């Protein structure tokens, strides 16, 4: 059963522009392909796939991939299917489900992954579901940002209330403990990524108005407008050229292995 929530409505509303307003990083997908040792004919699942941005990169990086694209939002899944089909990929299925209700075929997947989505999940449920779907020795990859990454971003530093509103992100230590407590899984590695970014003030305002981070849906309308005005003022004060706002984004890729036997 898929329950309609305010967050579900948010993702439905942004689904048509999501790929245009979000930044997609190819580096974690290249790292995943390397960890999979260049294997072909793999079966994978992407949980919380959104509009398919990372699914396209996975198909481009992994030869003859078969992919299950999972999301709780029907509109996002339609955009995923249209993107992949439009690029000539057909070895995929879309599956609408919340993590709490998701059942993966036991032992059927060589890898499971999730990109910038686990803060919407119950993390222990996500681990159990992924573990059950993985073959012995299979891989689970979690790409996310940590609370400290959020605080150091251009949004955390300059958009009023952003750090305080975003309380859903998991600490690395907490995720590590959950992994170690999950039967049949072991923590393999955590790889940190840092990206230099550059954008105009107009582009950043466009992203915020498009609610490119779901954090913005946590603001009331008037509260958001006041915060956006404060954000513009902060950027103009901190950066001499509003067409050249520069900062660094940070993310982490956690690699987990399914135990043999």
Coordinates of C-alpha atoms in Angstrom, one line a residue:
X1 CA 0.0 0.0 0.0
X2 CA 1.3 3.5 -0.9
X3 CA 0.2 6.2 1.5
X4 CA -0.2 9.8 0.1
X5 CA 1.6 12.3 2.3
X6 CA 2.7 15.9 2.1
X7 CA 6.2 14.6 0.9
X8 CA 4.5 12.5 -1.7
X9 CA 2.6 15.5 -3.0
X10 CA 5.9 17.4 -3.0
X11 CA 7.6 14.8 -5.3
X12 CA 4.6 14.7 -7.6
X13 CA 4.7 18.5 -8.0
X14 CA 8.4 18.6 -8.7
X15 CA 8.7 15.4 -10.9
X16 CA 8.5 17.2 -14.2
X17 CA 11.4 19.6 -13.5
X18 CA 13.4 17.4 -11.1
X19 CA 16.1 16.3 -13.4
X20 CA 16.6 19.9 -14.6
X21 CA 17.0 21.5 -11.1
X22 CA 19.0 18.8 -9.3
X23 CA 22.7 18.3 -9.7
X24 CA 23.7 14.7 -10.8
X25 CA 27.1 13.5 -9.9
X26 CA 28.6 10.8 -12.1
X27 CA 31.5 10.1 -9.7
X28 CA 29.7 7.7 -7.3
X29 CA 28.4 5.6 -10.3
X30 CA 31.9 5.3 -11.7
X31 CA 33.0 4.2 -8.2
X32 CA 30.2 1.6 -8.0
X33 CA 31.1 0.2 -11.5
X34 CA 34.7 -0.1 -10.3
X35 CA 33.7 -1.9 -7.1
X36 CA 31.7 -4.3 -9.3
X37 CA 34.9 -4.9 -11.2
X38 CA 33.6 -4.1 -14.6
X39 CA 31.1 -7.0 -14.5
X40 CA 28.4 -7.3 -17.1
X41 CA 24.9 -9.0 -17.0
X42 CA 24.3 -7.8 -13.5
X43 CA 20.9 -7.4 -11.9
X44 CA 20.5 -4.4 -9.7
X45 CA 17.8 -2.4 -7.8
X46 CA 17.7 1.4 -7.2
X47 CA 15.5 2.2 -4.2
X48 CA 14.2 5.7 -4.2
X49 CA 15.1 6.2 -7.9
X50 CA 13.3 9.5 -8.3
X51 CA 13.2 10.6 -11.9
X52 CA 15.9 8.2 -13.0
X53 CA 18.9 10.4 -13.1
X54 CA 21.2 7.8 -11.6
X55 CA 19.5 4.9 -13.3
X56 CA 20.6 6.3 -16.7
X57 CA 24.2 6.6 -15.4
X58 CA 24.1 3.0 -14.2
X59 CA 23.0 1.8 -17.6
X60 CA 25.7 3.7 -19.2
X61 CA 28.4 2.4 -16.8
X62 CA 27.4 -1.3 -16.5
X63 CA 27.1 -3.4 -19.6
X64 CA 23.9 -5.4 -20.1
X65 CA 22.5 -4.3 -16.8
X66 CA 19.0 -5.3 -15.7
X67 CA 17.6 -2.8 -13.3
X68 CA 14.6 -2.6 -10.9
X69 CA 13.7 1.1 -10.3
X70 CA 11.8 1.5 -7.1
X71 CA 10.0 4.7 -5.8
X72 CA 7.0 5.5 -3.8
X73 CA 5.9 8.2 -6.2
X74 CA 4.1 7.2 -9.5
X75 CA 4.9 10.5 -11.3
X76 CA 8.6 10.0 -10.6
X77 CA 8.5 6.5 -12.0
X78 CA 6.8 7.6 -15.2
X79 CA 9.6 10.1 -15.7
X80 CA 12.2 7.3 -15.1
X81 CA 10.5 5.0 -17.6
X82 CA 10.3 7.8 -20.2
X83 CA 14.0 8.8 -19.7
X84 CA 15.4 5.3 -19.9
X85 CA 13.2 4.2 -22.9
X86 CA 14.0 7.5 -24.6
X87 CA 17.7 6.7 -24.3
X88 CA 17.2 3.2 -25.8
X89 CA 17.3 1.1 -22.6
X90 CA 14.6 -1.4 -22.0
X91 CA 16.1 -3.9 -19.5
X92 CA 14.3 -2.3 -16.6
X93 CA 11.1 -2.5 -14.6
X94 CA 9.6 0.2 -12.4
X95 CA 8.0 -0.8 -9.1
X96 CA 6.0 1.6 -6.9
X97 CA 6.5 0.9 -3.3
X98 CA 7.5 2.4 0.0
X99 CA 10.6 0.8 1.6
X100 CA 8.4 -0.4 4.5
X101 CA 6.3 -2.4 2.0
X102 CA 8.9 -3.4 -0.5
X103 CA 9.7 -7.1 -1.0
X104 CA 12.6 -7.9 -3.3
X105 CA 13.0 -11.4 -4.8
X106 CA 15.2 -13.3 -2.3
X107 CA 18.8 -13.5 -3.4
X108 CA 18.0 -12.2 -6.9
X109 CA 20.2 -9.0 -7.1
X110 CA 23.9 -8.6 -7.5
X111 CA 23.7 -5.1 -6.1
X112 CA 21.2 -2.7 -4.5
X113 CA 21.8 1.1 -4.4
X114 CA 20.2 4.3 -3.3
X115 CA 21.1 7.9 -4.3
X116 CA 20.2 10.9 -2.1
X117 CA 17.1 9.1 -0.8
X118 CA 17.8 7.2 2.4
X119 CA 16.9 10.1 4.7
X120 CA 13.3 9.4 3.5
X121 CA 13.5 5.8 4.7
X122 CA 13.5 3.8 7.9
X123 CA 17.1 2.9 7.6
X124 CA 17.0 -0.5 9.4
X125 CA 14.0 -1.5 7.2
X126 CA 16.0 -0.4 4.2
X127 CA 18.9 -2.6 5.2
X128 CA 16.8 -5.6 5.9
X129 CA 14.9 -5.3 2.6
X130 CA 18.2 -4.8 0.6
X131 CA 19.9 -7.7 2.4
X132 CA 17.0 -10.1 1.6
X133 CA 17.2 -9.2 -2.1
X134 CA 21.0 -9.6 -2.4
X135 CA 22.8 -12.7 -3.5
X136 CA 25.6 -14.0 -1.3
X137 CA 28.5 -11.6 -1.6
X138 CA 26.2 -8.9 -3.2
X139 CA 26.8 -5.2 -2.8
X140 CA 24.7 -2.4 -1.2
X141 CA 25.6 1.2 -2.1
X142 CA 24.2 4.2 -0.2
X143 CA 25.0 7.6 -1.6
X144 CA 23.9 10.4 0.7
X145 CA 24.9 13.6 2.5
X146 CA 25.5 13.8 6.2
X147 CA 24.3 16.6 8.6
X148 CA 27.7 18.3 8.5
X149 CA 27.7 18.3 4.7
X150 CA 24.3 19.9 4.8
X151 CA 25.5 22.6 7.2
X152 CA 28.5 23.4 5.1
X153 CA 26.6 23.6 1.8
X154 CA 25.6 27.0 0.2
X155 CA 22.1 26.3 1.5
X156 CA 23.1 25.4 5.0
X157 CA 25.4 28.5 5.2
X158 CA 23.2 31.1 3.5
X159 CA 19.5 30.0 3.4
X160 CA 17.8 31.0 6.6
X161 CA 16.5 28.0 8.6
X162 CA 17.8 25.4 6.2
X163 CA 20.0 23.6 8.7
X164 CA 17.3 23.7 11.3
X165 CA 14.5 22.4 9.0
X166 CA 16.6 19.4 7.7
X167 CA 16.5 17.0 10.6
X168 CA 16.2 13.8 8.6
X169 CA 19.8 13.2 7.5
X170 CA 21.6 10.3 9.3
X171 CA 24.9 10.5 11.0
X172 CA 27.6 8.2 9.7
X173 CA 28.1 6.7 13.1
X174 CA 24.4 5.9 13.4
X175 CA 24.3 4.2 10.0
X176 CA 27.5 2.2 10.8
X177 CA 25.9 0.9 14.0
X178 CA 22.7 -0.1 12.1
X179 CA 24.8 -1.9 9.5
X180 CA 26.8 -3.8 12.1
X181 CA 23.6 -4.8 13.9
X182 CA 21.9 -6.1 10.7
X183 CA 22.4 -9.9 10.4
X184 CA 24.0 -10.9 7.1
X185 CA 25.6 -7.5 6.3
X186 CA 29.0 -6.0 6.9
X187 CA 30.3 -2.5 6.5
X188 CA 32.9 -2.4 3.7
X189 CA 33.9 1.2 3.2
X190 CA 32.9 4.8 3.1
X191 CA 34.2 7.1 0.3
X192 CA 33.9 10.8 0.6
X193 CA 33.3 13.1 -2.4
X194 CA 33.8 16.8 -2.6
X195 CA 32.6 18.9 -5.5
X196 CA 33.5 22.4 -6.4
X197 CA 30.3 24.2 -7.5
X198 CA 29.7 27.5 -9.3
X199 CA 26.3 29.0 -10.2
X200 CA 24.6 32.3 -10.6
X201 CA 22.3 33.8 -8.0
X202 CA 19.4 33.5 -10.5
X203 CA 20.1 29.8 -10.9
X204 CA 20.2 29.2 -7.2
X205 CA 16.9 31.1 -6.7
X206 CA 15.4 29.0 -9.5
X207 CA 16.4 25.8 -7.8
X208 CA 15.0 26.9 -4.5
X209 CA 11.7 28.0 -6.0
X210 CA 11.5 24.6 -7.8
X211 CA 12.0 22.9 -4.4
X212 CA 14.9 21.0 -5.7
X213 CA 15.6 19.9 -2.1
X214 CA 12.6 18.5 -0.3
X215 CA 13.7 20.5 2.7
X216 CA 12.1 23.5 1.1
X217 CA 8.7 21.8 1.3
X218 CA 9.0 22.0 5.1
X219 CA 8.7 25.8 5.0
X220 CA 5.3 27.5 5.1
X221 CA 4.7 29.7 2.0
X222 CA 5.3 33.1 3.7
X223 CA 8.2 31.7 5.7
X224 CA 9.8 30.4 2.5
X225 CA 9.5 33.8 0.8
X226 CA 11.1 35.6 3.7
X227 CA 13.9 33.0 3.8
X228 CA 14.4 33.3 0.1
X229 CA 14.8 37.1 0.3
X230 CA 17.3 36.5 3.1
X231 CA 19.2 34.0 1.0
X232 CA 19.5 36.5 -1.9
X233 CA 20.7 39.2 0.5
X234 CA 23.2 36.9 2.1
X235 CA 24.7 35.9 -1.3
X236 CA 24.9 39.5 -2.5
X237 CA 26.7 40.3 0.7
X238 CA 29.2 37.4 0.7
X239 CA 29.9 37.2 -3.0
X240 CA 31.0 40.2 -5.1
X241 CA 29.7 38.8 -8.4
X242 CA 26.2 37.3 -8.2
X243 CA 26.8 35.5 -11.4
X244 CA 29.7 33.6 -9.9
X245 CA 28.7 32.1 -6.5
X246 CA 31.2 29.4 -5.6
X247 CA 31.0 26.7 -2.9
X248 CA 31.7 23.0 -2.3
X249 CA 29.2 20.2 -1.9
X250 CA 30.0 17.0 0.0
X251 CA 28.6 13.5 -0.1
X252 CA 29.5 10.1 1.0
X253 CA 29.2 6.6 -0.6
X254 CA 28.8 3.8 1.9
X255 CA 29.6 0.3 0.6
X256 CA 28.0 -2.7 2.4
X257 CA 28.5 -6.4 1.6
X258 CA 26.1 -9.3 1.9
X259 CA 27.7 -12.1 3.8
X260 CA 28.2 -15.5 2.2
X261 CA 26.1 -18.3 3.5

